[in-house]
Amino acid sequence: MARNTKRKPNYSKRRRSKNKAGNNKTAEEKNDLTLPPVEPAPISIDKGKLREEAIERAKKRPIRERILAFFRRETNKDYKELIINTEALERRVALIENGVLQAFDVERLDEERMVGAIFKGKVQNLEPGLKAAFVNIGQEKNAFLHYWDMLPGANNDPSIEIVRENKRKTPHNRVEAKSIQEIPKVFPVGSEIVVQITKGQIGSKGPRTTTNLSLAGRFLVLMPYAGQCGISRKIDDKAERSRLKRIIGNLSLREGMGVIIRTAGQTKPERFFDRDLHLLLQQWDEIEAKMKSQDSPCFLYQEPDLIGLTARDFLTDDIDRVQIDRKEDYSRLIETIQRISPKSKSKVSHFDEEIPIFERFNVERQIEQTFMRRVLLPSGGEIVMEETEALVSIDVNTGSHKGDRKDGKNFILQANIEAAAEVCRQMRLRNLGGLVIIDFIDMKNKGDQRKVFQKMKSSMADDKAKHNILPISQLGIMQITRQRHDESNSSGIYEPCPYCSGRGIVKSPRAVSIEIQRKITSVVRRFREENLEKEINLKIFLHPSTLRRLRGPDSKLIDRMERNYALKLTFEGAETYHVENFKLIDESTQNEIR
């Protein structure tokens, strides 16, 4: 049965009033550095104004770019820009479409880039129950390697159509297992193995790896051991797929190697693929040389930094402009582009104004929104996002809606459709993954539910992360799984609270007071069993907030315990103690009682 739709607005109002009360602090309290910071109010961003500013920037493009756009009939196309900012510890790349932030990547310059890295390691131990091996690759945590990822060709992707076989005819030096049952014999503990990281370390989990190596180029992905060639199914034009199949057939591949044509290869001439393959083979030769000459565990290959990735992956044909604020990065980007896509150089410019580049293009304010729990929707609704290690819960609320009908039916559908589009955008911006649960405002009409589902599917269509979307259930819940290769963006900004260990809550003084009273009762019973005549003197160390509770509302209970059990209790409080901690000392022996 569908739930009562009136419950959502009421819940939203309660949440809103609670947040308002939480922000109701005096100026003196807000300036007190000993108090926790006030949670900022959600930012309302005028996307219409951002679009107007983007249109003005589009008019100022070089004349050559505008002429090409005219002949390509791209005058009404969305204006896409890449903004690159480099600071002492971070490099950030933002993709803005008509002025609105659509994608955001952060590279922390003091941390290693792990995803895509290739290592030569040693099998540390095998876990038959998990069907996995743990590999020492010389990092803080051993890498996780599932048995399935140790079989040749196990990473076959259903989104790739295999169009050519290039199996190896002569044996090679690489050790391979043909089935899961063979793995413990082929890869015993202590054996050397070459792995590639597919998912970085997340929380307490070590990196996930595979033995099916791949090297990404601009238009091709080289798979040195795959022996199969394919085309991305995202390229759906039949004539273009036929042309690309002919190109794959003409590529000069080494025996046993495979390639995949990426979506960026659409409409590209054959010489582009030949050049891309040549560069990838050079990279592989360097990796193989290290593989033969270095002892394990050792590092063999690392993916390019954000400047290299911008040239290789982000700077596609639909990008109109790239602005970068650091001169050295600008020079390096131009140098990289010259090698892999010379004609794209005209799109890149050096930003040398005094104002920070992210402020100049209103990116900073939009990034701030990606770290807030609440995100406002254009119609006045809002979404509330809560992230855990493996699950993200998203609640859609009516907020201060601007529905124009008294029954609110139009608004509910409008708010849910807006929420669907915004949730997709926020998942990309925050790099959220795992299981995502979305609680939409209740809709009884099945047609409205299908519209929201279709909007979600169309909004997620361009998401590069693998995902699966289920229709809205009878409880009004939509479930999405989204692959995440690395930690979310918020994990680099925030860390679990050292006081509450990330729970977000601590025990109340009342709860700790009850625990202390239970402990005293237990201690008295043990003492009486050992020695009925012994006088019991206990000293209790605790936090002042709990001490105030014991001397205030619970003072009569403490007095009664002292009378009934012939106890003598003394207390000592200190602000340095954690609010949940306390310790009992037997004053006759000065020993702690556990």
Coordinates of C-alpha atoms in Angstrom, one line a residue, residues 291 320 326 395 451:
M291 CA 58.8 -6.3 -14.9
D320 CA 34.6 24.2 -26.1
R326 CA 49.1 27.7 -13.4
D395 CA 15.5 11.8 1.2
K451 CA 8.3 9.5 -15.5

